[in-house]
PDB file of C-alpha atoms in Angstrom:
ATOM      1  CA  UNK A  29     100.555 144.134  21.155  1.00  0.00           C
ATOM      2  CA  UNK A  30     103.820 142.078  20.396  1.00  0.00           C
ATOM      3  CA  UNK A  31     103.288 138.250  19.895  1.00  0.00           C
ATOM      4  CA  UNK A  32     106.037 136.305  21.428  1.00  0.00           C
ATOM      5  CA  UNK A  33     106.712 132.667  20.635  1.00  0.00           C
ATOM      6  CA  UNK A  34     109.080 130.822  21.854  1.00  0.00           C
ATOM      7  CA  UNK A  35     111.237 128.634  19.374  1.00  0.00           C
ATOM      8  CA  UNK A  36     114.013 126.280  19.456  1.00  0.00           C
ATOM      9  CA  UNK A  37     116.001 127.578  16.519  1.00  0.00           C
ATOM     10  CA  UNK A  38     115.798 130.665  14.472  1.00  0.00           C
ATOM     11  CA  UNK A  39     117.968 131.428  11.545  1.00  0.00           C
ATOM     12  CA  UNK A  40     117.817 134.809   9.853  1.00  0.00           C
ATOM     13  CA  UNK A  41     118.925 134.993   5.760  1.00  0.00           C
ATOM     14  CA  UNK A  42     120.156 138.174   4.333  1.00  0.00           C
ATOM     15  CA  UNK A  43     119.492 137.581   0.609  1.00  0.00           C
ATOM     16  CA  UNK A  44     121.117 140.657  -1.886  1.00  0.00           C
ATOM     17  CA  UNK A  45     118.661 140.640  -4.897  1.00  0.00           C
ATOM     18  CA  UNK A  46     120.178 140.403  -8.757  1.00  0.00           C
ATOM     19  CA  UNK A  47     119.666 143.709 -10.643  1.00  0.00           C
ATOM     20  CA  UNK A  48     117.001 142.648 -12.762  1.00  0.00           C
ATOM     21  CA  UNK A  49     114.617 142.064  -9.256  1.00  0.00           C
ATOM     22  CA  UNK A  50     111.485 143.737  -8.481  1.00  0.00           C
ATOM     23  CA  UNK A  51     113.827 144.710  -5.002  1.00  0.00           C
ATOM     24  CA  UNK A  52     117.296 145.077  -3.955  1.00  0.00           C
ATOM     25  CA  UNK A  53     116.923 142.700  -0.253  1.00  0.00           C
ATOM     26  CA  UNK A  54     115.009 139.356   0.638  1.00  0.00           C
ATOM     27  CA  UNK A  55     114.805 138.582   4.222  1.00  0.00           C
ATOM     28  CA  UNK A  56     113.716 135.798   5.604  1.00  0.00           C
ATOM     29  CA  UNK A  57     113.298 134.390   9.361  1.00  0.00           C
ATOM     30  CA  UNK A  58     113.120 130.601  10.094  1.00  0.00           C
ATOM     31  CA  UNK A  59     112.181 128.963  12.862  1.00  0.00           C
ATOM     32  CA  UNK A  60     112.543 125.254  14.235  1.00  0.00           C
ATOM     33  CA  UNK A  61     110.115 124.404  17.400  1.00  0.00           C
ATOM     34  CA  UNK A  62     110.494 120.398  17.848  1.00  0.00           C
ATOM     35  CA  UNK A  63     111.020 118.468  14.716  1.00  0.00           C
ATOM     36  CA  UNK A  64     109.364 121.460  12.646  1.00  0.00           C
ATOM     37  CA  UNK A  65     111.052 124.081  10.578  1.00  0.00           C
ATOM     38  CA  UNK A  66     109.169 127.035   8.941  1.00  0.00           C
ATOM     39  CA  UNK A  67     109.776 130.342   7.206  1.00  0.00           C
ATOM     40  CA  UNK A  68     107.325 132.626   9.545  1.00  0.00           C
ATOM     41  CA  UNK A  69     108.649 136.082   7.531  1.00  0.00           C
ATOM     42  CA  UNK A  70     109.987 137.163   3.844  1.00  0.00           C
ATOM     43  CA  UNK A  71     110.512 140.915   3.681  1.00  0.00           C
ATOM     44  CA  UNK A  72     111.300 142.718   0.521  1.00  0.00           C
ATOM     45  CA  UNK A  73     112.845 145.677   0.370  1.00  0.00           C
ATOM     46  CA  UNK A  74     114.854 148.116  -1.427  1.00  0.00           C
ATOM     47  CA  UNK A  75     116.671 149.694   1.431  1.00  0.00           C
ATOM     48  CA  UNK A  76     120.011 147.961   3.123  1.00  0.00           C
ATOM     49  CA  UNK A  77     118.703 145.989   6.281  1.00  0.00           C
ATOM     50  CA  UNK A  78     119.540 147.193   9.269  1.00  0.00           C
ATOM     51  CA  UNK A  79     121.161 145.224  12.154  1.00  0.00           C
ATOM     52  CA  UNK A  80     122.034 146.170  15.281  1.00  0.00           C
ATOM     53  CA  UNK A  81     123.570 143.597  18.684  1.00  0.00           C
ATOM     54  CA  UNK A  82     123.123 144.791  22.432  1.00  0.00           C
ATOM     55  CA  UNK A  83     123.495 143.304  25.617  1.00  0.00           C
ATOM     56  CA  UNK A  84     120.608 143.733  28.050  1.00  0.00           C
ATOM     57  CA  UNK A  85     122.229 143.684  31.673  1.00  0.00           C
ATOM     58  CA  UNK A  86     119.398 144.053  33.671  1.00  0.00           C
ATOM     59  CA  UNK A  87     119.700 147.370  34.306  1.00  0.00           C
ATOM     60  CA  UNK A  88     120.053 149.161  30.623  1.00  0.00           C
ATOM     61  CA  UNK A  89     120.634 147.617  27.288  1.00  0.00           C
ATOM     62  CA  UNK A  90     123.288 149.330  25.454  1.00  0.00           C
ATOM     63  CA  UNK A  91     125.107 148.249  21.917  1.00  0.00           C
ATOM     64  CA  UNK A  92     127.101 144.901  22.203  1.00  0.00           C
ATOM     65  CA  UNK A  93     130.779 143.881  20.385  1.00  0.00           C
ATOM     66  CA  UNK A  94     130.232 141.100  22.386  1.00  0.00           C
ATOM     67  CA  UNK A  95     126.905 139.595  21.202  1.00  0.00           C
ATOM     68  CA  UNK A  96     128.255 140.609  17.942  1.00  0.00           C
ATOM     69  CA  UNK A  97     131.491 137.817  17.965  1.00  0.00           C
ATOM     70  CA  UNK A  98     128.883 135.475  19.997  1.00  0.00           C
ATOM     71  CA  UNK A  99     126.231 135.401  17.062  1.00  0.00           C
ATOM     72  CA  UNK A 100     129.178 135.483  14.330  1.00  0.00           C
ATOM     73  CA  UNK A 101     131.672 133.171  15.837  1.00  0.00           C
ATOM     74  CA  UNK A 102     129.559 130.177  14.655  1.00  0.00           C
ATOM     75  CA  UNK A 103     129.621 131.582  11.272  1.00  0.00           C
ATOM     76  CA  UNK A 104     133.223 132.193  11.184  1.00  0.00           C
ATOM     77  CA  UNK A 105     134.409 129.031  11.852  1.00  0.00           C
ATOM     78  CA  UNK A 106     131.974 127.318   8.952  1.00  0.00           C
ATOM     79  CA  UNK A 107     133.903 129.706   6.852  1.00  0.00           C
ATOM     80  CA  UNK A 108     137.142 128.438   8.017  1.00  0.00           C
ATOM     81  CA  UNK A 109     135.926 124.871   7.627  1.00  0.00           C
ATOM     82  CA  UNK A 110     134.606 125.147   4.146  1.00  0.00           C
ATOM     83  CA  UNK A 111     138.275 127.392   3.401  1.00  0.00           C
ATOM     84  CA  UNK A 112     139.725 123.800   4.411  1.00  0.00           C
ATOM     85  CA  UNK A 113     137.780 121.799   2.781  1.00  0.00           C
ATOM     86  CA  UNK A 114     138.464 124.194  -0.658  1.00  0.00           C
ATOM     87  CA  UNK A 115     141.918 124.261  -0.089  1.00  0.00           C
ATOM     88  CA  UNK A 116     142.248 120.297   0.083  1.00  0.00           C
ATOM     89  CA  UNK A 117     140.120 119.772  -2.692  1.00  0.00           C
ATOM     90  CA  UNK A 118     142.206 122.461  -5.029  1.00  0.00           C
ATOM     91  CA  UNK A 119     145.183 120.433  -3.612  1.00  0.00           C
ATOM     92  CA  UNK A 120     143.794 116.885  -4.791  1.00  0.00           C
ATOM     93  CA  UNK A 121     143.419 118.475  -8.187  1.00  0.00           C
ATOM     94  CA  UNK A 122     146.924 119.769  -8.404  1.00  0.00           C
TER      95      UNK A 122
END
Protein backbone atom coordinates (compact mmCIF):
# COMPACT_ATOMS: atom_id res chain seq x y z
CA UNK A 1 0.00 0.00 0.00
CA UNK A 2 1.22 3.63 -0.91
CA UNK A 3 2.02 5.92 2.14
CA UNK A 4 0.91 9.39 1.53
CA UNK A 5 2.09 12.35 3.58
CA UNK A 6 1.25 15.45 3.17
CA UNK A 7 4.10 18.19 3.15
CA UNK A 8 4.47 21.79 2.80
CA UNK A 9 7.43 21.88 0.46
CA UNK A 10 9.16 19.29 -1.56
CA UNK A 11 12.18 19.88 -3.66
CA UNK A 12 13.53 17.16 -5.91
CA UNK A 13 17.67 17.29 -6.85
CA UNK A 14 18.90 15.70 -9.96
CA UNK A 15 22.59 15.20 -9.08
CA UNK A 16 24.92 13.82 -12.40
CA UNK A 17 27.70 11.76 -10.64
CA UNK A 18 31.68 12.49 -11.57
CA UNK A 19 33.20 9.55 -13.52
CA UNK A 20 35.18 8.20 -10.88
CA UNK A 21 31.55 7.40 -8.75
CA UNK A 22 30.36 4.14 -7.67
CA UNK A 23 27.02 5.51 -10.01
CA UNK A 24 26.24 7.78 -12.75
CA UNK A 25 22.76 9.67 -10.81
CA UNK A 26 22.02 10.84 -7.10
CA UNK A 27 18.52 11.69 -6.41
CA UNK A 28 17.31 13.09 -3.68
CA UNK A 29 13.68 14.27 -2.38
CA UNK A 30 13.28 16.93 0.39
CA UNK A 31 10.61 17.79 2.21
CA UNK A 32 9.62 20.85 4.55
CA UNK A 33 6.35 20.17 6.89
CA UNK A 34 6.31 23.34 9.42
CA UNK A 35 9.64 24.68 10.37
CA UNK A 36 11.28 21.15 9.47
CA UNK A 37 13.23 20.20 6.42
CA UNK A 38 14.42 16.59 5.70
CA UNK A 39 15.89 14.44 2.96
CA UNK A 40 13.15 11.41 3.13
CA UNK A 41 14.94 9.62 -0.24
CA UNK A 42 18.62 9.32 -1.96
CA UNK A 43 18.48 7.00 -4.96
CA UNK A 44 21.51 5.86 -6.79
CA UNK A 45 21.52 4.81 -9.96
CA UNK A 46 23.25 4.24 -13.11
CA UNK A 47 20.42 4.74 -15.50
CA UNK A 48 19.18 8.49 -16.68
CA UNK A 49 16.12 9.38 -14.36
CA UNK A 50 13.12 9.48 -15.78
CA UNK A 51 10.57 12.36 -15.56
CA UNK A 52 7.46 12.69 -16.84
CA UNK A 53 4.45 16.00 -16.13
CA UNK A 54 0.58 15.31 -16.63
CA UNK A 55 -2.41 17.03 -15.85
CA UNK A 56 -5.11 15.03 -14.07
CA UNK A 57 -8.56 16.64 -15.18
CA UNK A 58 -10.82 14.66 -13.40
CA UNK A 59 -11.73 12.60 -15.93
CA UNK A 60 -8.21 11.11 -17.45
CA UNK A 61 -4.71 12.19 -16.80
CA UNK A 62 -2.82 12.58 -19.90
CA UNK A 63 0.94 14.16 -20.46
CA UNK A 64 1.13 17.96 -19.56
CA UNK A 65 3.34 21.00 -21.49
CA UNK A 66 1.57 22.85 -19.15
CA UNK A 67 2.60 21.47 -15.72
CA UNK A 68 5.85 21.28 -17.41
CA UNK A 69 6.36 25.50 -17.78
CA UNK A 70 4.34 25.62 -14.27
CA UNK A 71 7.04 23.47 -12.33
CA UNK A 72 9.99 25.11 -14.51
CA UNK A 73 8.92 28.67 -14.68
CA UNK A 74 10.19 29.18 -11.08
CA UNK A 75 13.42 27.80 -12.12
CA UNK A 76 13.76 29.85 -15.13
CA UNK A 77 13.48 33.00 -13.77
CA UNK A 78 16.31 32.17 -10.84
CA UNK A 79 18.34 31.55 -13.89
CA UNK A 80 17.57 34.84 -15.33
CA UNK A 81 18.19 36.48 -11.97
CA UNK A 82 21.50 34.94 -11.23
CA UNK A 83 22.35 35.79 -15.43
CA UNK A 84 21.80 39.47 -13.96
CA UNK A 85 23.44 39.34 -11.18
CA UNK A 86 26.68 37.69 -13.35
CA UNK A 87 26.41 40.10 -15.87
CA UNK A 88 26.63 43.17 -13.34
CA UNK A 89 29.25 41.72 -11.46
CA UNK A 90 31.50 40.96 -14.84
CA UNK A 91 30.53 44.64 -15.55
CA UNK A 92 31.91 46.05 -12.09
CA UNK A 93 35.10 44.24 -12.94
CA UNK A 94 35.49 45.72 -16.36
Amino acid sequence: MTKIISIDDMEIEFEKQNTESICKWCIYIRVRKKDKDQLIFMFKTNHKPQTRFTYNSGNIVKKSKKTLAEIFNDTMEDIEVLKTLEKKIKDEKD
